[in-house]
Tab-separated table of C-alpha atoms in Angstrom:
chain	number	residue	atom	x	y	z
A	1	ASN	CA	1.088	-9.157	-18.440
A	2	ALA	CA	0.505	-10.855	-15.128
A	3	GLY	CA	0.439	-8.548	-12.148
A	4	VAL	CA	1.520	-9.398	-8.633
A	5	MET	CA	0.234	-12.837	-7.715
A	6	GLN	CA	-0.443	-13.660	-4.097
A	7	ASN	CA	-1.604	-16.948	-2.714
A	8	PRO	CA	-3.532	-18.159	-1.009
A	9	ARG	CA	-6.292	-15.520	-1.154
A	10	HIS	CA	-7.717	-16.757	2.140
A	11	LEU	CA	-5.919	-18.679	4.857
A	12	VAL	CA	-7.357	-19.993	8.105
A	13	ARG	CA	-4.989	-21.130	10.822
A	14	ARG	CA	-5.476	-22.278	14.396
A	15	ARG	CA	-3.559	-20.508	17.120
A	16	GLY	CA	-0.018	-21.843	17.301
A	17	GLN	CA	0.168	-22.989	13.678
A	18	GLU	CA	2.390	-21.510	10.986
A	19	ALA	CA	1.193	-19.323	8.127
A	20	ARG	CA	3.076	-19.025	4.829
A	21	LEU	CA	2.089	-16.297	2.429
A	22	ARG	CA	3.487	-16.253	-1.096
A	23	CYS	CA	4.038	-13.391	-3.490
A	24	SER	CA	5.234	-13.509	-7.098
A	25	PRO	CA	6.105	-9.982	-8.273
A	26	VAL	CA	5.485	-8.545	-11.699
A	27	LYS	CA	7.936	-10.095	-14.162
A	28	GLY	CA	11.063	-7.965	-14.180
A	29	HIS	CA	10.388	-6.342	-10.812
A	30	SER	CA	13.139	-7.013	-8.318
A	31	HIS	CA	11.786	-5.023	-5.363
A	32	VAL	CA	9.119	-6.482	-3.103
A	33	TYR	CA	7.286	-4.896	-0.178
A	34	TRP	CA	4.940	-6.471	2.337
A	35	TYR	CA	2.197	-4.491	4.028
A	36	ARG	CA	-0.429	-5.445	6.585
A	37	GLN	CA	-3.923	-3.993	6.665
A	38	LEU	CA	-6.507	-4.138	9.424
A	39	PRO	CA	-10.153	-3.110	8.822
A	40	GLU	CA	-10.546	0.676	8.652
A	41	GLU	CA	-6.771	1.051	8.869
A	42	GLY	CA	-4.168	2.022	6.364
A	43	LEU	CA	-1.414	-0.139	4.976
A	44	LYS	CA	1.321	-0.706	7.540
A	45	PHE	CA	4.778	-1.342	6.135
A	46	MET	CA	6.394	-4.562	7.260
A	47	VAL	CA	9.424	-5.430	5.144
A	48	TYR	CA	11.214	-4.478	1.927
A	49	LEU	CA	13.252	-7.056	0.021
A	50	GLN	CA	15.313	-7.336	-3.093
A	51	LYS	CA	16.414	-10.636	-4.548
A	52	GLU	CA	18.142	-12.581	-1.746
A	53	ASN	CA	18.393	-9.504	0.482
A	54	ILE	CA	16.304	-7.924	3.208
A	55	ILE	CA	16.706	-4.173	2.761
A	56	ASP	CA	14.417	-2.844	5.491
A	57	GLU	CA	12.538	-4.915	8.071
A	58	SER	CA	11.802	-2.101	10.478
A	59	GLY	CA	8.041	-2.691	10.368
A	60	MET	CA	8.143	-6.408	10.996
A	61	PRO	CA	7.871	-7.815	14.540
A	62	LYS	CA	11.183	-9.338	15.597
A	63	GLU	CA	9.594	-12.513	16.881
A	64	ARG	CA	7.589	-15.063	14.904
A	65	PHE	CA	7.758	-13.129	11.608
A	66	SER	CA	10.274	-13.668	8.831
A	67	ALA	CA	10.479	-12.893	5.130
A	68	GLU	CA	12.581	-13.993	2.219
A	69	PHE	CA	12.873	-13.361	-1.496
A	70	PRO	CA	15.087	-16.103	-2.931
A	71	LYS	CA	16.937	-15.969	-6.218
A	72	GLU	CA	14.378	-18.309	-7.703
A	73	GLY	CA	10.731	-18.430	-6.706
A	74	PRO	CA	8.289	-16.193	-4.909
A	75	SER	CA	8.777	-14.042	-1.875
A	76	ILE	CA	7.515	-15.698	1.310
A	77	LEU	CA	6.191	-14.057	4.454
A	78	ARG	CA	6.204	-16.571	7.271
A	79	ILE	CA	4.390	-16.214	10.566
A	80	GLN	CA	5.155	-18.822	13.186
A	81	GLN	CA	2.899	-19.703	16.120
A	82	VAL	CA	0.104	-17.440	14.933
A	83	VAL	CA	-2.077	-15.588	17.438
A	84	ARG	CA	-5.509	-13.995	16.993
A	85	GLY	CA	-3.902	-10.574	16.639
A	86	ASP	CA	-2.189	-11.716	13.438
A	87	SER	CA	-5.561	-11.841	11.669
A	88	ALA	CA	-5.382	-9.236	8.913
A	89	ALA	CA	-5.016	-8.767	5.172
A	90	TYR	CA	-1.417	-9.005	4.009
A	91	PHE	CA	-0.564	-7.257	0.759
A	92	CYS	CA	2.533	-7.637	-1.314
A	93	ALA	CA	3.653	-4.993	-3.794
A	94	SER	CA	6.457	-4.841	-6.315
A	95	SER	CA	8.305	-2.165	-8.256
A	96	PRO	CA	10.972	-2.310	-10.951
A	97	ARG	CA	13.378	-0.239	-8.879
A	98	GLN	CA	13.349	1.562	-5.607
A	99	GLY	CA	13.214	5.271	-6.076
A	100	HIS	CA	10.925	8.173	-6.373
A	101	TYR	CA	9.619	7.595	-9.863
A	102	TYR	CA	7.998	4.198	-9.630
A	103	GLY	CA	4.561	3.340	-8.408
A	104	TYR	CA	3.906	0.082	-6.642
A	105	THR	CA	1.858	-2.723	-8.150
A	106	PHE	CA	-0.102	-4.496	-5.439
A	107	GLY	CA	-1.350	-8.045	-5.319
A	108	SER	CA	-4.890	-8.926	-4.261
A	109	GLY	CA	-3.741	-9.834	-0.780
A	110	THR	CA	-3.968	-12.825	1.539
A	111	ARG	CA	-6.621	-12.628	4.213
A	112	LEU	CA	-5.379	-14.493	7.249
A	113	THR	CA	-7.860	-15.562	9.893
A	114	VAL	CA	-6.587	-17.107	13.112
A	115	VAL	CA	-9.156	-19.140	15.013
B	1	GLN	CA	5.828	8.991	10.532
B	2	GLN	CA	2.395	8.201	9.115
B	3	PRO	CA	0.892	10.975	6.963
B	4	VAL	CA	-2.459	12.374	8.033
B	5	GLN	CA	-5.342	12.287	5.591
B	6	SER	CA	-8.491	14.359	5.717
B	7	PRO	CA	-11.370	13.987	5.595
B	8	GLN	CA	-11.720	10.430	6.893
B	9	ALA	CA	-14.842	9.890	4.827
B	10	VAL	CA	-16.934	11.795	2.317
B	11	ILE	CA	-20.186	11.132	0.503
B	12	LEU	CA	-20.803	12.738	-2.869
B	13	ARG	CA	-23.565	12.753	-5.404
B	14	GLU	CA	-22.590	11.973	-8.964
B	15	GLY	CA	-21.131	15.042	-10.625
B	16	GLU	CA	-19.923	16.699	-7.416
B	17	ASP	CA	-16.298	17.515	-6.670
B	18	ALA	CA	-14.096	16.451	-3.764
B	19	VAL	CA	-10.670	17.240	-2.350
B	20	ILE	CA	-8.657	14.821	-0.246
B	21	ASN	CA	-5.677	16.135	1.690
B	22	CYS	CA	-2.516	14.444	2.862
B	23	SER	CA	0.013	16.074	5.169
B	24	SER	CA	3.245	14.947	6.758
B	25	SER	CA	5.444	16.207	9.559
B	26	LYS	CA	8.530	14.987	7.700
B	27	ALA	CA	10.242	16.397	4.619
B	28	LEU	CA	8.921	14.598	1.578
B	29	TYR	CA	10.498	13.680	-1.691
B	30	SER	CA	7.418	12.275	-3.324
B	31	VAL	CA	3.768	11.524	-2.729
B	32	HIS	CA	1.873	8.602	-4.263
B	33	TRP	CA	-1.895	8.225	-4.510
B	34	TYR	CA	-3.739	4.894	-4.632
B	35	ARG	CA	-7.377	3.851	-4.708
B	36	GLN	CA	-8.637	0.627	-3.139
B	37	LYS	CA	-12.078	-0.833	-3.697
B	38	HIS	CA	-13.526	-3.124	-1.064
B	39	GLY	CA	-11.829	-6.521	-1.040
B	40	GLU	CA	-9.444	-5.585	-3.833
B	41	ALA	CA	-5.831	-4.543	-4.264
B	42	PRO	CA	-4.841	-0.883	-4.011
B	43	VAL	CA	-4.397	0.557	-7.498
B	44	PHE	CA	-1.759	3.159	-8.328
B	45	LEU	CA	-3.134	6.518	-9.496
B	46	MET	CA	-0.166	8.878	-9.709
B	47	ILE	CA	3.140	10.047	-8.245
B	48	LEU	CA	4.047	13.641	-7.487
B	49	LEU	CA	7.646	14.617	-7.033
B	50	LYS	CA	9.043	17.549	-5.131
B	51	GLY	CA	9.038	20.683	-7.197
B	52	GLY	CA	5.434	21.567	-6.577
B	53	GLU	CA	4.152	19.821	-9.633
B	54	GLN	CA	0.575	19.095	-10.423
B	55	LYS	CA	-0.581	16.036	-12.294
B	56	GLY	CA	-3.795	14.623	-13.523
B	57	HIS	CA	-5.540	12.223	-15.765
B	58	ASP	CA	-9.156	12.293	-16.754
B	59	LYS	CA	-10.979	14.138	-13.963
B	60	ILE	CA	-8.570	13.207	-11.155
B	61	SER	CA	-5.626	15.472	-10.474
B	62	ALA	CA	-3.270	16.201	-7.610
B	63	SER	CA	-0.829	18.782	-6.350
B	64	PHE	CA	2.192	18.619	-4.070
B	65	ASN	CA	3.451	21.502	-1.973
B	66	GLU	CA	6.827	20.358	-0.684
B	67	LYS	CA	7.293	23.411	1.550
B	68	LYS	CA	4.128	22.625	3.436
B	69	GLN	CA	4.704	18.863	3.076
B	70	GLN	CA	1.174	18.517	1.793
B	71	SER	CA	-0.542	16.971	-1.172
B	72	SER	CA	-4.126	17.230	-2.321
B	73	LEU	CA	-6.097	14.945	-4.616
B	74	TYR	CA	-8.877	16.586	-6.645
B	75	LEU	CA	-11.786	14.608	-8.034
B	76	THR	CA	-14.054	16.580	-10.323
B	77	ALA	CA	-17.455	15.631	-11.696
B	78	SER	CA	-17.338	12.424	-9.671
B	79	GLN	CA	-18.601	9.163	-11.104
B	80	LEU	CA	-19.941	6.083	-9.332
B	81	SER	CA	-16.695	4.305	-10.256
B	82	TYR	CA	-14.723	6.741	-8.103
B	83	SER	CA	-16.055	5.125	-4.941
B	84	GLY	CA	-13.393	3.498	-2.811
B	85	THR	CA	-10.765	4.295	-0.233
B	86	TYR	CA	-8.004	6.670	-1.296
B	87	PHE	CA	-4.582	6.367	0.266
B	88	CYS	CA	-1.641	8.682	0.047
B	89	GLY	CA	1.811	7.151	0.415
B	90	THR	CA	4.761	9.348	1.278
B	91	GLU	CA	8.417	8.874	0.604
B	92	GLY	CA	11.247	10.718	2.309
B	93	ALA	CA	14.871	10.978	1.350
B	94	GLY	CA	16.971	7.858	1.061
B	95	ASN	CA	14.641	5.790	-1.101
B	96	THR	CA	12.693	4.447	1.844
B	97	PRO	CA	9.513	2.404	1.351
B	98	LEU	CA	6.204	4.210	1.193
B	99	VAL	CA	4.409	5.094	4.402
B	100	PHE	CA	0.642	5.221	3.900
B	101	GLY	CA	-2.037	7.294	5.556
B	102	LYS	CA	-5.150	5.698	7.061
B	103	GLY	CA	-7.173	6.454	3.966
B	104	THR	CA	-10.208	8.495	2.968
B	105	ARG	CA	-13.365	6.562	2.207
B	106	LEU	CA	-15.194	8.119	-0.730
B	107	SER	CA	-18.748	7.090	-1.569
B	108	VAL	CA	-20.385	8.393	-4.724
B	109	ILE	CA	-24.148	7.949	-4.887
B	110	ALA	CA	-26.563	8.408	-7.777
């Protein structure tokens, strides 16, 4: 009964490097959501994916950020050329279906620090 | 549109009650409630669907008034384990992803 697995838990990158954050959803869940959280802030929606498809990326910056959820393997959130402002906790959540009846299961997050 | 939660923070003694409110300027189809402890993942508490239903488990319950686009979370006889930040997540029509409020930090002290 594994929940949502995110790795790494902590990631330190120098400015200009790339950050790759991984998320394995609950087994059987085909919907994945990425959220970003700053201290004392709520969870800001970034992107919603189903297997091999990006459904909604309205919350994700157009430059430097990308996300995928391949047919096999985890979902990946990729941040290129990181800047200090990218430092935050990134949470992934999954649900069995999109719709009004299903709660999200969240992972423990990846805390990205850009130095 | 991000829902607005109030209060931003509240301190309770064990056994006291609290109400956390969540309101939106958009028509809502459902409201979700989550609790997050420091450094941990948000944990799902409950969903309320339009229809004005009320739900609860143990001493935590919630209501949803779709006409006012508001939901309230009720915590009765609070326990130390209730401490954390409570987030409401709102969902409009069209099966869009949840939009979360900024959270309400609840501290229960002995």
